[in-house]
């Protein structure tokens, strides 16, 4: 997180952000009640039809306008519009 950020939406915020660390939890739910039937501890335990999470580990929210996006989006905007 040592990169400069620039909000892709408001295009003025370079200083105030909320960094959201994502921690996925793999579960199998009962279709009728929504109760957790199985809680998978690691990806090796997943059944054949359960894909492991492969999304981004970090999201960023602009604390000025509220837009949420992948961290690379904020970094790329800052690189294209340097101070």
XYZ file of N, CA, C and O in Angstrom:
332
model
N 0.819 -1.183 0.000
C 0.000 0.000 0.000
C 0.870 1.257 0.000
O 0.509 2.269 0.565
N 1.985 1.214 -0.672
C 2.853 2.388 -0.722
C 2.718 3.128 -2.047
O 3.629 3.825 -2.466
N 1.581 2.975 -2.714
C 1.323 3.673 -3.963
C 0.405 4.866 -3.717
O -0.414 4.852 -2.814
N 0.547 5.867 -4.568
C -0.365 7.009 -4.505
C -1.717 6.599 -5.067
O -1.794 5.784 -5.986
N -2.790 7.137 -4.501
C -4.152 6.878 -4.961
C -4.760 8.165 -5.509
O -4.442 9.259 -5.056
N -5.671 8.003 -6.462
C -6.509 9.100 -6.943
C -7.880 8.502 -7.218
O -7.988 7.488 -7.913
N -8.921 9.092 -6.688
C -10.269 8.564 -6.872
C -10.667 8.661 -8.345
O -10.600 9.747 -8.942
N -11.106 7.539 -8.943
C -11.516 7.564 -10.347
C -12.868 8.244 -10.559
O -13.213 8.585 -11.685
N -13.613 8.463 -9.501
C -14.943 9.059 -9.613
C -14.910 10.573 -9.419
O -15.269 11.334 -10.317
N -14.465 11.026 -8.258
C -14.472 12.474 -7.997
C -13.223 13.163 -8.557
O -13.200 14.375 -8.695
N -12.174 12.404 -8.846
C -10.942 12.886 -9.493
C -10.216 14.006 -8.754
O -9.410 14.718 -9.336
N -10.534 14.176 -7.469
C -9.841 15.215 -6.704
C -9.242 14.669 -5.411
O -8.268 15.231 -4.918
N -9.806 13.594 -4.875
C -9.322 13.056 -3.608
C -8.053 12.242 -3.822
O -8.032 11.282 -4.582
N -6.995 12.642 -3.127
C -5.729 11.901 -3.143
C -5.282 11.505 -1.731
O -4.224 10.922 -1.569
N -6.092 11.847 -0.717
C -5.606 11.671 0.656
C -6.510 10.862 1.575
O -6.022 10.287 2.545
N -7.816 10.813 1.351
C -8.729 10.178 2.306
C -9.377 8.930 1.704
O -10.217 9.033 0.802
N -8.999 7.759 2.230
C -9.492 6.497 1.695
C -9.742 5.502 2.813
O -9.128 5.593 3.882
N -10.619 4.562 2.566
C -10.837 3.416 3.445
C -10.339 2.183 2.701
O -10.794 1.900 1.589
N -9.398 1.463 3.305
C -8.863 0.248 2.708
C -9.632 -0.932 3.292
O -9.722 -1.082 4.516
N -10.206 -1.755 2.425
C -11.048 -2.873 2.837
C -10.310 -4.170 2.539
O -10.087 -4.511 1.376
N -9.907 -4.872 3.581
C -9.249 -6.166 3.428
C -10.324 -7.247 3.366
O -11.136 -7.367 4.280
N -10.330 -8.010 2.289
C -11.344 -9.051 2.120
C -10.822 -10.389 2.631
O -9.718 -10.799 2.278
N -11.626 -11.054 3.439
C -11.288 -12.372 3.957
C -12.443 -13.306 3.606
O -13.460 -13.338 4.306
N -12.319 -14.044 2.497
C -13.419 -14.919 2.094
C -13.555 -16.129 3.015
O -12.568 -16.651 3.534
N -14.790 -16.564 3.224
C -15.092 -17.759 4.008
C -15.955 -18.662 3.143
O -17.041 -18.267 2.716
N -15.469 -19.852 2.865
C -16.216 -20.800 2.037
C -17.163 -21.607 2.908
O -16.747 -22.206 3.904
N -18.446 -21.601 2.538
C -19.463 -22.337 3.285
C -20.422 -23.013 2.310
O -20.530 -22.623 1.150
N -21.118 -24.013 2.809
C -22.210 -24.646 2.083
C -23.460 -24.422 2.920
O -23.471 -24.703 4.118
N -24.518 -23.880 2.286
C -25.736 -23.529 3.004
C -26.866 -24.516 2.727
O -26.940 -25.089 1.649
N -27.746 -24.654 3.702
C -28.977 -25.406 3.505
C -29.873 -24.549 2.604
O -30.134 -23.385 2.924
N -30.382 -25.107 1.478
C -31.162 -24.280 0.556
C -32.498 -23.814 1.115
O -33.025 -22.782 0.691
N -33.058 -24.526 2.069
C -34.366 -24.166 2.622
C -34.260 -23.115 3.722
O -35.056 -22.178 3.781
N -33.272 -23.269 4.596
C -33.185 -22.387 5.759
C -32.076 -21.343 5.659
O -32.106 -20.330 6.352
N -31.058 -21.599 4.837
C -29.912 -20.699 4.751
C -28.885 -20.927 5.839
O -27.898 -20.208 5.912
N -29.115 -21.937 6.672
C -28.172 -22.259 7.740
C -26.897 -22.866 7.146
O -26.930 -23.556 6.133
N -25.765 -22.598 7.787
C -24.492 -23.143 7.335
C -24.465 -24.640 7.623
O -24.608 -25.069 8.769
N -24.298 -25.433 6.561
C -24.213 -26.894 6.686
C -22.758 -27.308 6.842
O -22.424 -28.143 7.668
N -21.881 -26.701 6.024
C -20.456 -27.020 6.050
C -19.652 -25.736 5.990
O -19.933 -24.856 5.178
N -18.663 -25.640 6.857
C -17.720 -24.521 6.864
C -16.371 -25.094 6.450
O -15.784 -25.895 7.166
N -15.881 -24.694 5.265
C -14.621 -25.220 4.752
C -13.457 -24.426 5.325
O -13.424 -23.201 5.244
N -12.489 -25.116 5.901
C -11.339 -24.467 6.524
C -10.305 -24.018 5.503
O -9.651 -23.010 5.674
N -10.132 -24.777 4.426
C -9.166 -24.405 3.394
C -9.657 -24.881 2.035
O -10.623 -25.636 1.935
N -9.010 -24.438 0.968
C -9.459 -24.741 -0.382
C -9.360 -26.219 -0.736
O -10.059 -26.687 -1.626
N -8.491 -26.961 -0.060
C -8.349 -28.374 -0.363
C -9.587 -29.173 0.054
O -9.841 -30.253 -0.460
N -10.373 -28.666 0.980
C -11.563 -29.361 1.461
C -12.785 -29.133 0.579
O -13.795 -29.796 0.744
N -12.731 -28.184 -0.343
C -13.899 -27.849 -1.152
C -14.351 -29.042 -1.986
O -13.535 -29.794 -2.503
N -15.679 -29.184 -2.126
C -16.176 -30.262 -2.967
C -15.971 -29.878 -4.438
O -15.678 -28.729 -4.764
N -16.110 -30.826 -5.377
C -15.772 -30.570 -6.784
C -16.555 -29.421 -7.443
O -16.082 -28.837 -8.402
N -17.744 -29.089 -6.960
C -18.540 -28.043 -7.575
C -18.436 -26.697 -6.859
O -19.177 -25.778 -7.159
N -17.524 -26.593 -5.911
C -17.345 -25.352 -5.139
C -16.009 -24.735 -5.550
O -14.954 -25.204 -5.159
N -16.061 -23.660 -6.328
C -14.839 -22.982 -6.759
C -14.278 -22.125 -5.631
O -15.034 -21.468 -4.919
N -12.967 -22.111 -5.473
C -12.372 -21.237 -4.457
C -12.464 -19.773 -4.896
O -12.522 -19.463 -6.086
N -12.466 -18.864 -3.926
C -12.503 -17.429 -4.199
C -11.220 -17.013 -4.897
O -10.121 -17.371 -4.462
N -11.333 -16.281 -5.987
C -10.127 -15.819 -6.674
C -10.202 -14.320 -6.985
O -9.558 -13.844 -7.899
N -10.992 -13.596 -6.214
C -11.110 -12.154 -6.406
C -9.983 -11.404 -5.716
O -9.057 -11.985 -5.160
N -10.100 -10.102 -5.741
C -9.082 -9.241 -5.152
C -9.092 -9.347 -3.622
O -10.126 -9.577 -3.020
N -7.940 -9.199 -3.025
C -7.819 -9.257 -1.570
C -8.013 -7.898 -0.922
O -8.247 -7.808 0.276
N -7.921 -6.817 -1.726
C -8.021 -5.478 -1.156
C -8.883 -4.597 -2.063
O -8.676 -4.529 -3.255
N -9.832 -3.935 -1.456
C -10.637 -2.923 -2.125
C -10.343 -1.578 -1.472
O -9.884 -1.523 -0.326
N -10.625 -0.509 -2.188
C -10.425 0.832 -1.650
C -11.723 1.609 -1.825
O -12.376 1.516 -2.866
N -12.094 2.365 -0.787
C -13.249 3.250 -0.862
C -12.766 4.688 -0.715
O -11.992 5.000 0.186
N -13.234 5.540 -1.607
C -12.940 6.958 -1.495
C -13.738 7.507 -0.322
O -14.953 7.342 -0.260
N -13.058 8.153 0.615
C -13.735 8.689 1.797
C -14.377 10.039 1.514
O -15.017 10.606 2.387
N -14.242 10.552 0.297
C -14.893 11.814 -0.068
C -16.218 11.573 -0.789
O -17.224 12.189 -0.479
N -16.230 10.637 -1.768
C -17.459 10.415 -2.541
C -18.080 9.044 -2.309
O -19.218 8.814 -2.692
N -17.320 8.102 -1.719
C -17.872 6.806 -1.358
C -17.722 5.711 -2.388
O -18.123 4.573 -2.137
N -17.144 5.979 -3.546
C -16.999 4.937 -4.562
C -16.044 3.852 -4.068
O -15.050 4.129 -3.400
N -16.380 2.584 -4.370
C -15.559 1.440 -3.980
C -15.074 0.753 -5.246
O -15.865 0.486 -6.159
N -13.758 0.472 -5.318
C -13.193 -0.192 -6.490
C -11.941 -0.953 -6.071
O -11.446 -0.811 -4.954
N -11.429 -1.722 -7.001
C -10.188 -2.451 -6.796
C -9.049 -1.455 -6.584
O -9.054 -0.354 -7.156
N -8.091 -1.833 -5.767
C -6.975 -0.941 -5.447
C -6.226 -0.495 -6.698
O -5.820 0.670 -6.804
N -6.063 -1.368 -7.668
C -5.311 -1.013 -8.870
C -5.973 0.119 -9.655
O -5.292 0.898 -10.318
N -7.291 0.232 -9.567
C -8.000 1.322 -10.239
C -7.560 2.671 -9.676
O -7.293 3.611 -10.434
N -7.464 2.773 -8.359
C -7.033 4.013 -7.715
C -5.565 4.318 -8.023
O -5.197 5.462 -8.252
N -4.728 3.270 -8.045
C -3.303 3.454 -8.325
C -3.095 3.905 -9.766
O -2.334 4.841 -10.030
N -3.780 3.292 -10.711
C -3.632 3.647 -12.124
C -4.069 5.086 -12.397
O -3.431 5.791 -13.171
N -5.158 5.507 -11.760
C -5.593 6.892 -11.950
C -4.548 7.867 -11.416
O -4.313 8.919 -12.003
N -3.914 7.543 -10.308
C -2.870 8.412 -9.755
C -1.649 8.443 -10.657
O -1.012 9.491 -10.807
N -1.332 7.308 -11.298
C -0.181 7.263 -12.203
C -0.428 8.082 -13.467
O 0.490 8.714 -13.991
N -1.649 8.108 -13.952
C -1.981 8.843 -15.173
C -2.156 10.342 -14.937
O -2.078 11.126 -15.871
N -2.411 10.724 -13.694
C -2.571 12.147 -13.351
C -1.668 12.485 -12.177
O -2.137 12.686 -11.059
N -0.345 12.519 -12.387
C 0.564 12.829 -11.274
C 0.391 14.260 -10.797
O -0.131 15.115 -11.509
N 0.851 14.501 -9.565
C 0.772 15.868 -8.984
C 1.598 16.862 -9.753
O 2.546 16.677 -10.315
